[in-house]
Amino acid sequence: MRVVVQRSKEASVTVNEQVVGKIENGLVLLVGVTHQDTEEDAAYLADKIVNLRIFEDENNKMNLSLLDKGGSILSVSQFTLYGDCRKGRRPNFMDAAKPDHALTLYLRFNELLKEKGVQVETGEFGAMMDVSLVNDGPVTLILES
C-alpha cells in the first residue's frame, strides 16, 4: 500500500457537486493499493499514520500525533498512486490492484483507523472526485507498507 499523508486545516471531497466527506483539522490520506497488499499492510499503515508525530507541540516542534491532537482523517482512494511513468508519456497502471481487491482493502484500512478512535470521512471509491484542502505547513509525506 502507498499513502500520501497531508496535514490539513480543512478538507472536503465532492462527487457530482455533493460533499461526501469533510473534516476540519487533521490528515488527508490518498490511499493506493497494489495486487499483493494484505490486511497486515493496512494495519501497519493505519497504526503508523495515527501515531506519526507530525503536529506541533507548544514549542513548535513536531512532537504530537493525530491521536494527541484529536484530529480527523479524510481518506480518499487513489489508484493513480501506482501509475508507472518511466516509459512513454501515458502512465501504466498495471501495479494498481483490481477494483474488488482495492475496495476490500481500502474499506478495511478505514475501519482500522476508526478502531483507533479517529473520526474518518471518505470519498467515494471509483468515482470522479474533487478534493479540496488547506494544506497545513505544508506537511506532506509518502508512506509505504
mmCIF file of C-alpha atoms in Angstrom:
data_model
loop_
_atom_site.group_PDB
_atom_site.id
_atom_site.type_symbol
_atom_site.label_atom_id
_atom_site.label_comp_id
_atom_site.label_asym_id
_atom_site.label_seq_id
_atom_site.Cartn_x
_atom_site.Cartn_y
_atom_site.Cartn_z
ATOM 1 C CA MET A 1 0.000 0.000 0.000
ATOM 2 C CA ARG A 2 1.062 3.537 -0.650
ATOM 3 C CA VAL A 3 -0.422 6.511 1.204
ATOM 4 C CA VAL A 4 0.210 10.198 0.662
ATOM 5 C CA VAL A 5 -0.353 11.919 4.020
ATOM 6 C CA GLN A 6 -1.128 15.637 4.035
ATOM 7 C CA ARG A 7 -1.620 17.606 7.221
ATOM 8 C CA SER A 8 -4.580 19.912 6.686
ATOM 9 C CA LYS A 9 -6.549 22.662 8.364
ATOM 10 C CA GLU A 10 -9.694 21.668 6.463
ATOM 11 C CA ALA A 11 -10.562 19.362 3.600
ATOM 12 C CA SER A 12 -13.510 18.016 1.665
ATOM 13 C CA VAL A 13 -14.409 15.648 -1.157
ATOM 14 C CA THR A 14 -17.173 16.405 -3.626
ATOM 15 C CA VAL A 15 -18.812 13.924 -6.003
ATOM 16 C CA ASN A 16 -21.392 15.178 -8.528
ATOM 17 C CA GLU A 17 -21.463 18.568 -6.778
ATOM 18 C CA GLN A 18 -22.340 16.925 -3.425
ATOM 19 C CA VAL A 19 -19.922 16.984 -0.468
ATOM 20 C CA VAL A 20 -19.468 13.336 0.556
ATOM 21 C CA GLY A 21 -16.712 13.819 3.149
ATOM 22 C CA LYS A 22 -15.435 16.794 5.121
ATOM 23 C CA ILE A 23 -13.030 17.371 8.021
ATOM 24 C CA GLU A 24 -11.537 20.248 9.939
ATOM 25 C CA ASN A 25 -8.001 19.841 11.387
ATOM 26 C CA GLY A 26 -6.377 16.524 10.644
ATOM 27 C CA LEU A 27 -4.975 14.472 7.811
ATOM 28 C CA VAL A 28 -5.916 13.909 4.206
ATOM 29 C CA LEU A 29 -4.894 10.446 3.033
ATOM 30 C CA LEU A 30 -4.606 9.484 -0.620
ATOM 31 C CA VAL A 31 -4.641 5.681 -0.491
ATOM 32 C CA GLY A 32 -3.317 3.374 -3.201
ATOM 33 C CA VAL A 33 -3.486 -0.420 -3.168
ATOM 34 C CA THR A 34 -1.417 -2.854 -5.224
ATOM 35 C CA HIS A 35 -2.028 -6.546 -6.001
ATOM 36 C CA GLN A 36 -0.051 -8.162 -3.198
ATOM 37 C CA ASP A 37 -1.256 -5.876 -0.376
ATOM 38 C CA THR A 38 -2.902 -7.589 2.593
ATOM 39 C CA GLU A 39 -4.745 -6.663 5.758
ATOM 40 C CA GLU A 40 -1.359 -6.668 7.526
ATOM 41 C CA ASP A 41 -0.241 -3.853 5.222
ATOM 42 C CA ALA A 42 -3.396 -1.899 6.049
ATOM 43 C CA ALA A 43 -2.924 -2.464 9.797
ATOM 44 C CA TYR A 44 0.717 -1.375 9.659
ATOM 45 C CA LEU A 45 -0.132 1.864 7.845
ATOM 46 C CA ALA A 46 -3.182 2.653 9.995
ATOM 47 C CA ASP A 47 -1.064 2.363 13.147
ATOM 48 C CA LYS A 48 1.811 4.325 11.634
ATOM 49 C CA ILE A 49 -0.410 7.167 10.424
ATOM 50 C CA VAL A 50 -2.351 7.819 13.623
ATOM 51 C CA ASN A 51 0.877 7.771 15.657
ATOM 52 C CA LEU A 52 3.100 9.860 13.342
ATOM 53 C CA ARG A 53 4.403 12.833 15.294
ATOM 54 C CA ILE A 54 3.794 15.497 12.654
ATOM 55 C CA PHE A 55 1.806 18.089 14.597
ATOM 56 C CA GLU A 56 3.473 20.897 16.546
ATOM 57 C CA ASP A 57 3.570 20.988 20.323
ATOM 58 C CA GLU A 58 3.641 24.173 22.437
ATOM 59 C CA ASN A 59 7.304 24.690 21.398
ATOM 60 C CA ASN A 60 6.525 24.425 17.661
ATOM 61 C CA LYS A 61 8.283 21.048 17.430
ATOM 62 C CA MET A 62 6.710 18.176 15.512
ATOM 63 C CA ASN A 63 6.062 16.084 18.620
ATOM 64 C CA LEU A 64 2.336 15.350 18.558
ATOM 65 C CA SER A 65 0.386 12.674 16.710
ATOM 66 C CA LEU A 66 -3.113 12.787 15.292
ATOM 67 C CA LEU A 67 -4.246 10.881 18.385
ATOM 68 C CA ASP A 68 -2.599 13.513 20.619
ATOM 69 C CA LYS A 69 -4.267 16.371 18.698
ATOM 70 C CA GLY A 70 -7.658 14.724 18.344
ATOM 71 C CA GLY A 71 -7.850 15.429 14.609
ATOM 72 C CA SER A 72 -9.841 13.683 11.887
ATOM 73 C CA ILE A 73 -8.949 11.856 8.684
ATOM 74 C CA LEU A 74 -10.270 12.328 5.163
ATOM 75 C CA SER A 75 -9.387 9.105 3.319
ATOM 76 C CA VAL A 76 -9.552 9.102 -0.481
ATOM 77 C CA SER A 77 -8.916 6.066 -2.690
ATOM 78 C CA GLN A 78 -6.249 6.880 -5.263
ATOM 79 C CA PHE A 79 -5.284 4.109 -7.697
ATOM 80 C CA THR A 80 -3.133 6.556 -9.666
ATOM 81 C CA LEU A 81 -0.518 6.374 -6.893
ATOM 82 C CA TYR A 82 0.572 3.183 -8.641
ATOM 83 C CA GLY A 83 0.908 4.834 -12.040
ATOM 84 C CA ASP A 84 4.243 3.975 -13.651
ATOM 85 C CA CYS A 85 5.537 6.873 -15.750
ATOM 86 C CA ARG A 86 9.007 5.546 -16.584
ATOM 87 C CA LYS A 87 8.178 4.653 -20.199
ATOM 88 C CA GLY A 88 6.300 6.717 -22.723
ATOM 89 C CA ARG A 89 4.042 9.615 -21.890
ATOM 90 C CA ARG A 90 0.970 7.797 -20.604
ATOM 91 C CA PRO A 91 1.045 6.238 -17.123
ATOM 92 C CA ASN A 92 0.791 2.462 -16.877
ATOM 93 C CA PHE A 93 -1.489 1.314 -14.048
ATOM 94 C CA MET A 94 -0.579 -2.392 -14.105
ATOM 95 C CA ASP A 95 0.640 -2.210 -10.492
ATOM 96 C CA ALA A 96 -2.689 -0.883 -9.177
ATOM 97 C CA ALA A 97 -4.897 -3.550 -7.621
ATOM 98 C CA LYS A 98 -8.080 -4.651 -9.370
ATOM 99 C CA PRO A 99 -11.137 -2.783 -8.029
ATOM 100 C CA ASP A 100 -12.568 -5.651 -5.951
ATOM 101 C CA HIS A 101 -9.304 -6.223 -4.042
ATOM 102 C CA ALA A 102 -8.595 -2.495 -3.743
ATOM 103 C CA LEU A 103 -12.078 -1.713 -2.409
ATOM 104 C CA THR A 104 -11.964 -4.505 0.171
ATOM 105 C CA LEU A 105 -8.574 -3.382 1.489
ATOM 106 C CA TYR A 106 -9.437 0.329 1.356
ATOM 107 C CA LEU A 107 -12.597 -0.256 3.416
ATOM 108 C CA ARG A 108 -10.671 -2.390 5.923
ATOM 109 C CA PHE A 109 -7.961 0.283 6.199
ATOM 110 C CA ASN A 110 -10.625 2.885 7.056
ATOM 111 C CA GLU A 111 -12.166 0.551 9.653
ATOM 112 C CA LEU A 112 -8.752 0.033 11.254
ATOM 113 C CA LEU A 113 -8.329 3.807 11.520
ATOM 114 C CA LYS A 114 -11.768 4.100 13.160
ATOM 115 C CA GLU A 115 -10.877 1.312 15.601
ATOM 116 C CA LYS A 116 -8.024 3.522 16.794
ATOM 117 C CA GLY A 117 -10.556 6.158 17.844
ATOM 118 C CA VAL A 118 -10.217 8.501 14.870
ATOM 119 C CA GLN A 119 -13.128 10.091 13.010
ATOM 120 C CA VAL A 120 -12.773 9.031 9.368
ATOM 121 C CA GLU A 121 -14.551 10.637 6.434
ATOM 122 C CA THR A 122 -14.124 9.248 2.923
ATOM 123 C CA GLY A 123 -14.549 9.963 -0.704
ATOM 124 C CA GLU A 124 -16.438 7.578 -2.995
ATOM 125 C CA PHE A 125 -14.424 4.636 -4.272
ATOM 126 C CA GLY A 126 -14.123 4.631 -8.062
ATOM 127 C CA ALA A 127 -15.865 7.980 -8.546
ATOM 128 C CA MET A 128 -14.521 11.135 -10.119
ATOM 129 C CA MET A 129 -13.874 13.291 -7.057
ATOM 130 C CA ASP A 130 -12.944 16.895 -6.409
ATOM 131 C CA VAL A 131 -10.659 17.032 -3.377
ATOM 132 C CA SER A 132 -10.190 20.394 -1.703
ATOM 133 C CA LEU A 133 -7.815 21.057 1.165
ATOM 134 C CA VAL A 134 -5.904 23.712 3.001
ATOM 135 C CA ASN A 135 -2.526 22.067 3.480
ATOM 136 C CA ASP A 136 -1.113 22.901 6.923
ATOM 137 C CA GLY A 137 2.604 23.649 6.804
ATOM 138 C CA PRO A 138 2.664 22.286 4.186
ATOM 139 C CA VAL A 139 3.427 18.850 5.590
ATOM 140 C CA THR A 140 3.223 16.023 3.049
ATOM 141 C CA LEU A 141 4.663 12.530 3.496
ATOM 142 C CA ILE A 142 4.599 9.352 1.426
ATOM 143 C CA LEU A 143 4.289 6.081 3.349
ATOM 144 C CA GLU A 144 4.504 2.540 2.013
ATOM 145 C CA SER A 145 3.873 -0.788 3.639
#
